[in-house]
Coordinates of C-alpha atoms in Angstrom, one line a residue:
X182 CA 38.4 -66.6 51.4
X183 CA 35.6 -67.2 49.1
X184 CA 34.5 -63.8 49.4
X185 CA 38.1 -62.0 48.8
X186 CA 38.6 -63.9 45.6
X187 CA 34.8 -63.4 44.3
X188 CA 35.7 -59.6 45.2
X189 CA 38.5 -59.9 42.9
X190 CA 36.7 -61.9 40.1
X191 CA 34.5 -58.9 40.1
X192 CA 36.5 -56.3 40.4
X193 CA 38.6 -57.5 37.1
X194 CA 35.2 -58.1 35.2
X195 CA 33.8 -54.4 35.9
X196 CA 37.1 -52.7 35.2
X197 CA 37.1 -54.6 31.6
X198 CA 33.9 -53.9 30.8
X199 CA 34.4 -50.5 31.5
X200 CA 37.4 -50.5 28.9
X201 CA 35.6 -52.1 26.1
X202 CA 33.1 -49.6 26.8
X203 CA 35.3 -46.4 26.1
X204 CA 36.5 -48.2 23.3
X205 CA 32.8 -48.4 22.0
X206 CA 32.6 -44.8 22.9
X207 CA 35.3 -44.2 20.7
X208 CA 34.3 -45.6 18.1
X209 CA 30.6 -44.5 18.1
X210 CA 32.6 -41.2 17.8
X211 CA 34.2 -41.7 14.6
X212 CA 31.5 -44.7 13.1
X213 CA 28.3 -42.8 13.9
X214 CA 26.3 -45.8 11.3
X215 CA 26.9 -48.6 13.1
X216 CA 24.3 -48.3 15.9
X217 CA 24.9 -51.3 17.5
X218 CA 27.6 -50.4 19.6
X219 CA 26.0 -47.7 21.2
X220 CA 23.7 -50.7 22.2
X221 CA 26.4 -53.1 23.1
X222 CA 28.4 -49.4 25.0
X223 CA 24.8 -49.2 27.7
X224 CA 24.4 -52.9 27.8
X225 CA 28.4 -53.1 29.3
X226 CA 27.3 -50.1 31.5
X227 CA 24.6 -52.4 32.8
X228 CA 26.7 -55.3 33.5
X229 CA 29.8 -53.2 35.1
X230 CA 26.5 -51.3 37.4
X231 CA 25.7 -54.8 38.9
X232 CA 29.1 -56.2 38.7
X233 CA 30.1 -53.1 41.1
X234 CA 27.1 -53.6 42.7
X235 CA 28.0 -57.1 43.6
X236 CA 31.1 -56.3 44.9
X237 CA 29.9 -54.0 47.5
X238 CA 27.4 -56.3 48.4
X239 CA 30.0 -59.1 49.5
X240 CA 32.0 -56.6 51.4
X241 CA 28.9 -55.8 53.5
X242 CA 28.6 -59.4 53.9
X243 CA 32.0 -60.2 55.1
X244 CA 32.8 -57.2 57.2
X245 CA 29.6 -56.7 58.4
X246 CA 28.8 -52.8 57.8
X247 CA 28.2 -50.9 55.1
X248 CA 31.2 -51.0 52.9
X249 CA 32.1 -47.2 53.5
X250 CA 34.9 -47.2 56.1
X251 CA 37.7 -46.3 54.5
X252 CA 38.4 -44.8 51.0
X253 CA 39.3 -47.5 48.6
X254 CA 35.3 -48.2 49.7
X255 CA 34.1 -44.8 49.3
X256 CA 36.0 -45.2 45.8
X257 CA 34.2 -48.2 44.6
X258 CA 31.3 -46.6 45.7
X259 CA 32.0 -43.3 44.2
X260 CA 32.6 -45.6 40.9
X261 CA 29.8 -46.9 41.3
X262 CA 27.8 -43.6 41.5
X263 CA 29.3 -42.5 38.2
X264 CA 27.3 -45.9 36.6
X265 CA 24.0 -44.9 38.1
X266 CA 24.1 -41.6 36.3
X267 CA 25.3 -42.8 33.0
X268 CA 21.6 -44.1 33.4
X269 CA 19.5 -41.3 34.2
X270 CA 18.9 -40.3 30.7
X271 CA 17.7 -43.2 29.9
X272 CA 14.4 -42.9 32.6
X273 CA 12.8 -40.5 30.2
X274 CA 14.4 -42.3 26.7
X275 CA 16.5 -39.2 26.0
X276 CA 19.8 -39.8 24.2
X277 CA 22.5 -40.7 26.6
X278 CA 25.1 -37.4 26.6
X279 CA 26.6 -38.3 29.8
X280 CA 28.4 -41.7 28.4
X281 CA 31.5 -39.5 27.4
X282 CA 32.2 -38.2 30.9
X283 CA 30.5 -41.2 33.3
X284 CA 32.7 -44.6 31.6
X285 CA 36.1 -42.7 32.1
X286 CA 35.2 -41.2 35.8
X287 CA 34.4 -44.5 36.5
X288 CA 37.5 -46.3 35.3
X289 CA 39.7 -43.5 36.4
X290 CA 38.0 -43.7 39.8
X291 CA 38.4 -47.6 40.0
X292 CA 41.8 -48.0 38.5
X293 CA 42.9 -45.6 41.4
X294 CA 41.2 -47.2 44.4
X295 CA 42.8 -50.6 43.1
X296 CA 46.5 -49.4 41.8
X297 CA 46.9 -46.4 43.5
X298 CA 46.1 -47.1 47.2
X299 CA 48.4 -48.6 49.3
X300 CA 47.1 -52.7 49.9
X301 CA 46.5 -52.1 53.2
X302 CA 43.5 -49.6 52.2
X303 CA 42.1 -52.5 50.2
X304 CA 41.5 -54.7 53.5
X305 CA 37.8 -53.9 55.2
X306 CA 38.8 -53.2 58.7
X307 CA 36.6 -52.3 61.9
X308 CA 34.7 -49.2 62.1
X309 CA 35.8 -46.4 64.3
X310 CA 33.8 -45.8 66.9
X311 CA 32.2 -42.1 65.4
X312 CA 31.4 -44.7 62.3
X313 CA 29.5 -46.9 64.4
X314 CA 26.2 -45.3 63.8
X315 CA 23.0 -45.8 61.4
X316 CA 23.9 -42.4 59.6
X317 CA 27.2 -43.8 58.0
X318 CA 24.9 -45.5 55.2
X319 CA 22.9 -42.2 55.0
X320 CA 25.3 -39.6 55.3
X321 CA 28.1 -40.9 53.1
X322 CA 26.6 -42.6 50.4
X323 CA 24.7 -39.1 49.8
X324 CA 27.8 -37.4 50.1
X325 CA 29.6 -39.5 47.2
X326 CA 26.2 -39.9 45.3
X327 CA 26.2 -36.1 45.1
X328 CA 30.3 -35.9 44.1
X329 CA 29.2 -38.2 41.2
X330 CA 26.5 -36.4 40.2
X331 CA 28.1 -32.4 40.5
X332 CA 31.9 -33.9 38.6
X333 CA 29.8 -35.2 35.8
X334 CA 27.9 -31.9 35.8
X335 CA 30.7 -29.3 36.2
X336 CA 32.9 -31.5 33.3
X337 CA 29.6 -31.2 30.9
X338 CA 30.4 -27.4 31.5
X339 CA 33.9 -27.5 31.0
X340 CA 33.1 -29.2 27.6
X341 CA 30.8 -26.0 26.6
X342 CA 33.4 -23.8 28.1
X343 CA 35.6 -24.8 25.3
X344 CA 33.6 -25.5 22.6
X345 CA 32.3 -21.8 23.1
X346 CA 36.1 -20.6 23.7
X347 CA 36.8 -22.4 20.4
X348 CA 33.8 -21.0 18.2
X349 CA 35.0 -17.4 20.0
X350 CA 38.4 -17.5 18.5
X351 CA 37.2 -18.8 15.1
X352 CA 34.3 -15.9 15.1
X353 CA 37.4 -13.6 15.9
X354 CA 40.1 -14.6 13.1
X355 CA 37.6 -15.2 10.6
X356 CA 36.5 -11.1 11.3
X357 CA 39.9 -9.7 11.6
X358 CA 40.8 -11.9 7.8
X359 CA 37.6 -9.8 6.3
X360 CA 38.9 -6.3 7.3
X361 CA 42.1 -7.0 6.4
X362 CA 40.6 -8.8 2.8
X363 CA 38.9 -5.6 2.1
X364 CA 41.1 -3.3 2.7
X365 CA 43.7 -5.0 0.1
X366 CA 41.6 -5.3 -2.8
X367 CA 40.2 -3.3 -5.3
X368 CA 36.4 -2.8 -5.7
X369 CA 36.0 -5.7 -7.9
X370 CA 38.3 -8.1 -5.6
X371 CA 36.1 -7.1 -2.6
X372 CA 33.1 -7.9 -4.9
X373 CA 33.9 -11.3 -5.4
X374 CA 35.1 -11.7 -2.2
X375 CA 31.8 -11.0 -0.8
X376 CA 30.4 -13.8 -3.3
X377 CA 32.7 -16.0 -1.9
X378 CA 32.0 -14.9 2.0
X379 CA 27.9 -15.6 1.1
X380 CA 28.6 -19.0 -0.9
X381 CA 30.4 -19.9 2.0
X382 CA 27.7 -18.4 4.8
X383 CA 25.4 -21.4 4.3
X384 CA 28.4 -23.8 5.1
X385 CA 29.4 -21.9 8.1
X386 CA 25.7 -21.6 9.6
X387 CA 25.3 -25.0 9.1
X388 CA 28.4 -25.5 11.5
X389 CA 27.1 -23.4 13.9
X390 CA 23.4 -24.7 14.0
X391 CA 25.2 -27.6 15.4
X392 CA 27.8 -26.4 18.1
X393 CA 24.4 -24.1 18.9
X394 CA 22.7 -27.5 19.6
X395 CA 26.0 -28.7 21.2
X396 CA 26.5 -26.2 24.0
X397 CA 22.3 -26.6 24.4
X398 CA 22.4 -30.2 25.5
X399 CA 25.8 -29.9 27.4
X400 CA 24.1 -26.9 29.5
X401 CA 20.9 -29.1 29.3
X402 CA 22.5 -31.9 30.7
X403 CA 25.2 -30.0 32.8
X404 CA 22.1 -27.8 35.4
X405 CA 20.0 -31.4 35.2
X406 CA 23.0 -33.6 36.6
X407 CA 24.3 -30.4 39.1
X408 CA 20.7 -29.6 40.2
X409 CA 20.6 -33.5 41.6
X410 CA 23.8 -33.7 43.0
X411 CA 23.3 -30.2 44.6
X412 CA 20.0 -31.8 46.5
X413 CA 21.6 -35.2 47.4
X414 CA 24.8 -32.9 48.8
X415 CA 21.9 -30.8 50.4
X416 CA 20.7 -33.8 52.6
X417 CA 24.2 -35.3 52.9
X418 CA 25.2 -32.1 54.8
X419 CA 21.8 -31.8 56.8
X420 CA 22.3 -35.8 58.0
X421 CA 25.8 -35.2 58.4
X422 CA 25.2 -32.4 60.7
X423 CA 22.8 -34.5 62.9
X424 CA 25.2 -37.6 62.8
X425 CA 27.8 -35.0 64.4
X426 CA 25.5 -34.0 66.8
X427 CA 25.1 -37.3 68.0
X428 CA 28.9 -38.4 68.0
X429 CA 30.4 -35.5 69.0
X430 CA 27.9 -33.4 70.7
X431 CA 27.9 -30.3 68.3
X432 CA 25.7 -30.2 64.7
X433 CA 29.0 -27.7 63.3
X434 CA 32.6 -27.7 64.4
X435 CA 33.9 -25.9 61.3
X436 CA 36.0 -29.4 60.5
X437 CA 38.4 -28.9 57.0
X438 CA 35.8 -31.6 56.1
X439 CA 32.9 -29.8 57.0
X440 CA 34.2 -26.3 55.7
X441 CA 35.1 -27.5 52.6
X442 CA 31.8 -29.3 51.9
X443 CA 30.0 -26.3 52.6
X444 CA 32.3 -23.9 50.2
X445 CA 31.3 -26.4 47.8
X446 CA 27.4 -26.2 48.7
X447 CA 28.1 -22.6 48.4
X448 CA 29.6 -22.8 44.7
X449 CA 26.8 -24.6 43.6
X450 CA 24.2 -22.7 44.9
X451 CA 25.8 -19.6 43.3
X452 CA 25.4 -21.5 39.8
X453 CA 22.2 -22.4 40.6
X454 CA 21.5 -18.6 40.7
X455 CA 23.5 -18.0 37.7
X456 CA 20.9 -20.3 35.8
X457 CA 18.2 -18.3 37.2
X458 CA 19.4 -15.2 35.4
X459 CA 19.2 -15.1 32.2
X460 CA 22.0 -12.8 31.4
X461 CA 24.3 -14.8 33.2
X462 CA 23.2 -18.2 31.7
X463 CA 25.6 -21.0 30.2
X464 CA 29.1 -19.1 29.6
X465 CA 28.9 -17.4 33.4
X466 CA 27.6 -20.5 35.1
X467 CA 29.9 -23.0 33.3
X468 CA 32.5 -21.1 34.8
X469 CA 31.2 -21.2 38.0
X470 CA 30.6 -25.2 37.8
X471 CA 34.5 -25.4 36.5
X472 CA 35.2 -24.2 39.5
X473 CA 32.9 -26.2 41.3
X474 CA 35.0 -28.9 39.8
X475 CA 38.2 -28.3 41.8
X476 CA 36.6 -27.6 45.1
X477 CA 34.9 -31.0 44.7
X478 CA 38.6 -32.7 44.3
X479 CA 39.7 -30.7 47.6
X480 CA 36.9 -31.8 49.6
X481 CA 37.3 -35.1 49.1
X482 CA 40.3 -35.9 48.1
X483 CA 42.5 -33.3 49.4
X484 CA 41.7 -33.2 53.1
X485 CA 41.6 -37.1 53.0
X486 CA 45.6 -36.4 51.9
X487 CA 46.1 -33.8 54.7
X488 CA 44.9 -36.7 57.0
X489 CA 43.3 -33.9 59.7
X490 CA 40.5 -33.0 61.2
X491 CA 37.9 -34.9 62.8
X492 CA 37.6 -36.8 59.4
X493 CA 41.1 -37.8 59.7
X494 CA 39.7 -42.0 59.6
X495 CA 39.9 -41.0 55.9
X496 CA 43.2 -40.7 55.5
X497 CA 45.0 -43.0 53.2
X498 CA 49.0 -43.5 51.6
X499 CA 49.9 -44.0 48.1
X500 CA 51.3 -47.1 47.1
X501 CA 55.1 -47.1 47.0
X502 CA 55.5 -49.0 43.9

């Protein structure tokens, strides 16, 4: 009993933390001076990463196996992989761009493995036999480390996506406006107007210098974050396939689960390429990590819904309320 209601105390305390943190973020956004929220932002971070932390620990304790049977787990867990990159800028001191995507997937992820999921999920129950092996720790907690790590990735390149959309659209109203300018004025009018368009060249360089620096850390960031999750999913796959081998006799058996993971390995690998060419860099390989994004969702979220497969044990039902 002692151990539910710590669970609880700790769940509550991470999923606060974890709201004052965006609200920090928020605010860091629109009060750039004060610096010490940024601070107080990682340090909240840090106390939700062991608070998390904590919590899986006492479900190993009290069921016995690593806390990865069923989803609401692989959720926590999953939440809790979303806090352990939020800190990988910080190995090398580099200034922490990931903050805006890792507090809200973890939140998202933890408000729905505690209000969406049916109660029932939230109980630690026996393992299934096929679980009953000393891959479970290695296979799954790759596989979700490697979710956490391509999301946050393919959402940095959804961010440039737009931001380069955006300065697209401005570049092409703001060229149509001259042509039309100088086709309506007079010599002198188009004179001045030219003035005006120079004065005003400064203003708008000095705009793009910084959505130029933008989209440069997001792609930064964005092939940093995919190129580790796209390793981790690497050996989730390769210790999966052995862990099938020993429960059901075969490394493949084209499972949903299995298909689906490597369609995603495949996406990835295909952006990976894209970086590697530099006429296809950032705008071509964002799009290929946006869609990386979605097959992500199916993979593990979708064929959990579907409830077949040889996976099927990760099935779950929506809470009815």
């Amino acid at each position: 009993m002692i151990f539910v209601t710590l669970e609880h105390i700790l769940t509550h305390i991470s999923f606060s933390i974890i709201s004052i943190v965006i609200m920090i973020d928020l605010m860091t956004l629109l009060v750039r001076e004060i610096v010490g929220l940024r601070n107080s932002s990682e340090r909240g971070m840090i106390t939700t990463f062991f608070s998390i932390t904590g919590l899986l620990v006492i479900r190993w304790i009290y069921s016995g196996h690593f806390p990865l049977s069923n989803l609401y787990e692989s959720l926590i867990f999953l939440s809790w992989s979303f806090s352990i990159i939020h800190m990988i800028p910080k190995i090398r001191n580099h200034k922490n761009d990931l903050s805006v995507i890792t507090a809200p997937s973890s939140i998202l992820t933890q408000g729905f493995a505690t209000s969406g999921l049916s109660t029932e999920m939230h109980q630690s129950a026996i393992l299934v036999p096929a679980l009953q092996s000393q891959w479970l720790m290695m296979h799954v907690s790759m596989m979700l480390l490697s979710y956490a790590a391509l999301l946050c990735g393919s959402l940095l390149s959804v961010a440039l996506l737009v931001i380069t959309f955006r300065k697209n659209i401005d570049i092409f109203f703001k060229s149509n406006n001259l042509v039309i300018t100088s086709f309506s004025f007079g010599e002198v009018e188009d004179l001045n107007e030219k003035r005006s368009v120079f004065k005003n060249t400064s203003f708008l360089s000095f705009r793009n210098y910084y959505k130029y620096q933008l989209t440069q850390r997001l792609d930064y960031w964005s092939y940093r974050v995919i190129s580790l999750g796209f390793t981790l999913l690497t050996i989730g796959i390769l210790s999966g396939a052995v862990w099938a081998n020993e429960a059901w006799g075969s490394y493949w058996n084209w499972d949903p689960k299995e298909t689906w993971a490597f369609i995603t390995w495949i996406i990835f690998a295909i952006y990976l390429h894209t970086r590697t060419n530099q006429s296809l860099q950032e705008t071509n390989s964002a799009l290929v990590a946006s869609i990386g994004f979605l097959i992500i969702w199916i993979c593990y979220f979708g064929i959990n819904l579907l409830g077949i497969g040889l996976h099927s044990y990760g099935s779950f039902t929506l809470t009815s309320n």
